[in-house]
Amino acid sequence: MESEFKHQFTFVFWNRYCSSDFSGWKSWAGVNELYSFLTRSNPGTSNIGPYVTEKALTWANGFRGDIVQAHNGSIWRHSTVITAYQYPDLLVTGRTNPNTNNNNVPATKIYNTQRLLHLEGTY
């Protein structure tokens, strides 16, 4: 039963979230929608999942798997994931435009303003 579930999940995941030529990923939500979902108060049983706290983007606060969102001066534009460290930088991976797949780049190099969403747990 478990392997059947994994197979079905993988099939749905690849068909919905990957491009047909495997060159990139599609986002499941906009930056603001992801922020709203992750920073919500305890939702009860209807909207369970992970939650975060917003923290200053510093070496001490960031961990692998945390999310860094970037602001372009007008709007919050991109969500990336901390994937590595290179003191004093938190390195992120994410796609910030159709021709740019950021792979372990300093979070502070993606636009001028960022916010760190530290994963705390799940509801």
mmCIF file of N, CA and C in Angstrom, residues 11-59:
data_model
loop_
_atom_site.group_PDB
_atom_site.id
_atom_site.type_symbol
_atom_site.label_atom_id
_atom_site.label_comp_id
_atom_site.label_asym_id
_atom_site.label_seq_id
_atom_site.Cartn_x
_atom_site.Cartn_y
_atom_site.Cartn_z
ATOM 1 N N PHE A 11 3.754 10.463 -9.442
ATOM 2 C CA PHE A 11 3.128 10.722 -10.732
ATOM 3 C C PHE A 11 2.423 12.073 -10.738
ATOM 4 N N VAL A 12 1.610 12.331 -9.715
ATOM 5 C CA VAL A 12 0.888 13.597 -9.623
ATOM 6 C C VAL A 12 1.871 14.750 -9.481
ATOM 7 N N PHE A 13 2.885 14.580 -8.632
ATOM 8 C CA PHE A 13 3.869 15.623 -8.413
ATOM 9 C C PHE A 13 4.564 15.996 -9.720
ATOM 10 N N TRP A 14 5.079 15.021 -10.454
ATOM 11 C CA TRP A 14 5.801 15.310 -11.697
ATOM 12 C C TRP A 14 4.885 15.938 -12.739
ATOM 13 N N ASN A 15 3.661 15.493 -12.822
ATOM 14 C CA ASN A 15 2.762 16.035 -13.829
ATOM 15 C C ASN A 15 2.272 17.433 -13.507
ATOM 16 N N ARG A 16 2.167 17.784 -12.240
ATOM 17 C CA ARG A 16 1.661 19.104 -11.870
ATOM 18 C C ARG A 16 2.742 20.126 -11.643
ATOM 19 N N TYR A 17 3.890 19.718 -11.149
ATOM 20 C CA TYR A 17 4.863 20.682 -10.666
ATOM 21 C C TYR A 17 6.171 20.743 -11.442
ATOM 22 N N CYS A 18 6.367 19.915 -12.422
ATOM 23 C CA CYS A 18 7.603 19.945 -13.200
ATOM 24 C C CYS A 18 7.274 20.281 -14.648
ATOM 25 N N SER A 19 8.170 21.004 -15.297
ATOM 26 C CA SER A 19 7.963 21.293 -16.707
ATOM 27 C C SER A 19 8.200 20.024 -17.512
ATOM 28 N N SER A 20 7.602 19.935 -18.677
ATOM 29 C CA SER A 20 7.688 18.720 -19.469
ATOM 30 C C SER A 20 9.109 18.408 -19.919
ATOM 31 N N ASP A 21 9.956 19.418 -20.033
ATOM 32 C CA ASP A 21 11.346 19.158 -20.435
ATOM 33 C C ASP A 21 12.285 19.104 -19.231
ATOM 34 N N PHE A 22 11.737 19.094 -18.004
ATOM 35 C CA PHE A 22 12.493 18.971 -16.762
ATOM 36 C C PHE A 22 13.485 20.113 -16.550
ATOM 37 N N SER A 23 13.245 21.252 -17.172
ATOM 38 C CA SER A 23 14.174 22.371 -17.037
ATOM 39 C C SER A 23 13.849 23.268 -15.853
ATOM 40 N N GLY A 24 12.725 23.074 -15.215
ATOM 41 C CA GLY A 24 12.387 23.947 -14.101
ATOM 42 C C GLY A 24 11.147 23.487 -13.382
ATOM 43 N N TRP A 25 10.897 24.128 -12.262
ATOM 44 C CA TRP A 25 9.771 23.801 -11.395
ATOM 45 C C TRP A 25 8.751 24.921 -11.454
ATOM 46 N N LYS A 26 7.519 24.556 -11.206
ATOM 47 C CA LYS A 26 6.452 25.541 -11.116
ATOM 48 C C LYS A 26 6.148 25.774 -9.642
ATOM 49 N N SER A 27 5.766 26.973 -9.316
ATOM 50 C CA SER A 27 5.450 27.307 -7.942
ATOM 51 C C SER A 27 4.028 26.870 -7.604
ATOM 52 N N TRP A 28 3.846 26.380 -6.399
ATOM 53 C CA TRP A 28 2.500 25.980 -5.993
ATOM 54 C C TRP A 28 1.713 27.158 -5.459
ATOM 55 N N ALA A 29 2.397 28.240 -5.109
ATOM 56 C CA ALA A 29 1.712 29.402 -4.538
ATOM 57 C C ALA A 29 2.537 30.648 -4.767
ATOM 58 N N GLY A 30 1.876 31.790 -4.704
ATOM 59 C CA GLY A 30 2.592 33.040 -4.774
ATOM 60 C C GLY A 30 3.335 33.298 -3.470
ATOM 61 N N VAL A 31 4.245 34.249 -3.495
ATOM 62 C CA VAL A 31 5.061 34.569 -2.327
ATOM 63 C C VAL A 31 4.175 34.984 -1.155
ATOM 64 N N ASN A 32 3.231 35.871 -1.390
ATOM 65 C CA ASN A 32 2.361 36.342 -0.303
ATOM 66 C C ASN A 32 1.448 35.245 0.224
ATOM 67 N N GLU A 33 0.971 34.384 -0.663
ATOM 68 C CA GLU A 33 0.114 33.274 -0.235
ATOM 69 C C GLU A 33 0.907 32.290 0.636
ATOM 70 N N LEU A 34 2.153 32.012 0.244
ATOM 71 C CA LEU A 34 2.991 31.128 1.045
ATOM 72 C C LEU A 34 3.252 31.753 2.413
ATOM 73 N N TYR A 35 3.572 33.034 2.432
ATOM 74 C CA TYR A 35 3.804 33.749 3.697
ATOM 75 C C TYR A 35 2.566 33.680 4.598
ATOM 76 N N SER A 36 1.402 33.953 4.027
ATOM 77 C CA SER A 36 0.155 33.923 4.806
ATOM 78 C C SER A 36 -0.112 32.535 5.379
ATOM 79 N N PHE A 37 0.118 31.517 4.576
ATOM 80 C CA PHE A 37 -0.103 30.141 5.034
ATOM 81 C C PHE A 37 0.858 29.794 6.165
ATOM 82 N N LEU A 38 2.127 30.105 5.999
ATOM 83 C CA LEU A 38 3.131 29.704 6.984
ATOM 84 C C LEU A 38 3.089 30.510 8.278
ATOM 85 N N THR A 39 2.581 31.749 8.231
ATOM 86 C CA THR A 39 2.549 32.596 9.427
ATOM 87 C C THR A 39 1.174 32.637 10.086
ATOM 88 N N ARG A 40 0.237 31.829 9.640
ATOM 89 C CA ARG A 40 -1.114 31.825 10.216
ATOM 90 C C ARG A 40 -1.077 31.376 11.668
ATOM 91 N N SER A 41 -2.101 31.741 12.424
ATOM 92 C CA SER A 41 -2.202 31.245 13.796
ATOM 93 C C SER A 41 -2.764 29.826 13.744
ATOM 94 N N ASN A 42 -2.785 29.158 14.864
ATOM 95 C CA ASN A 42 -3.224 27.760 14.903
ATOM 96 C C ASN A 42 -4.553 27.588 14.173
ATOM 97 N N PRO A 43 -4.555 26.841 13.072
ATOM 98 C CA PRO A 43 -5.745 26.757 12.215
ATOM 99 C C PRO A 43 -6.742 25.679 12.592
ATOM 100 N N GLY A 44 -6.499 24.899 13.623
ATOM 101 C CA GLY A 44 -7.392 23.792 13.915
ATOM 102 C C GLY A 44 -7.129 22.644 12.959
ATOM 103 N N THR A 45 -8.164 21.905 12.603
ATOM 104 C CA THR A 45 -7.962 20.717 11.770
ATOM 105 C C THR A 45 -8.162 20.983 10.282
ATOM 106 N N SER A 46 -8.612 22.172 9.915
ATOM 107 C CA SER A 46 -8.948 22.422 8.516
ATOM 108 C C SER A 46 -7.769 22.905 7.675
ATOM 109 N N ASN A 47 -6.694 23.345 8.300
ATOM 110 C CA ASN A 47 -5.585 23.926 7.547
ATOM 111 C C ASN A 47 -4.259 23.569 8.212
ATOM 112 N N ILE A 48 -4.029 22.260 8.417
ATOM 113 C CA ILE A 48 -2.835 21.829 9.125
ATOM 114 C C ILE A 48 -1.607 21.901 8.218
ATOM 115 N N GLY A 49 -0.451 21.948 8.830
ATOM 116 C CA GLY A 49 0.795 21.995 8.089
ATOM 117 C C GLY A 49 1.860 22.739 8.853
ATOM 118 N N PRO A 50 2.981 23.046 8.197
ATOM 119 C CA PRO A 50 4.084 23.715 8.878
ATOM 120 C C PRO A 50 3.754 25.163 9.223
ATOM 121 N N TYR A 51 4.500 25.695 10.195
ATOM 122 C CA TYR A 51 4.387 27.118 10.521
ATOM 123 C C TYR A 51 5.779 27.676 10.775
ATOM 124 N N VAL A 52 5.898 28.997 10.646
ATOM 125 C CA VAL A 52 7.193 29.671 10.766
ATOM 126 C C VAL A 52 7.080 30.879 11.678
ATOM 127 N N THR A 53 8.258 31.383 12.077
ATOM 128 C CA THR A 53 8.346 32.705 12.668
ATOM 129 C C THR A 53 9.290 33.515 11.796
ATOM 130 N N GLU A 54 8.967 34.779 11.639
ATOM 131 C CA GLU A 54 9.824 35.659 10.849
ATOM 132 C C GLU A 54 10.959 36.142 11.751
ATOM 133 N N LYS A 55 12.192 36.009 11.258
ATOM 134 C CA LYS A 55 13.372 36.394 12.033
ATOM 135 C C LYS A 55 14.298 37.233 11.167
ATOM 136 N N ALA A 56 15.243 37.902 11.823
ATOM 137 C CA ALA A 56 16.256 38.652 11.086
ATOM 138 C C ALA A 56 17.115 37.672 10.289
ATOM 139 N N LEU A 57 17.481 38.069 9.093
ATOM 140 C CA LEU A 57 18.294 37.217 8.225
ATOM 141 C C LEU A 57 19.754 37.292 8.677
ATOM 142 N N THR A 58 20.116 36.401 9.597
ATOM 143 C CA THR A 58 21.480 36.343 10.108
ATOM 144 C C THR A 58 21.967 34.907 10.107
ATOM 145 N N TRP A 59 23.272 34.762 10.188
ATOM 146 C CA TRP A 59 23.908 33.451 10.243
ATOM 147 C C TRP A 59 23.326 32.619 11.393
#
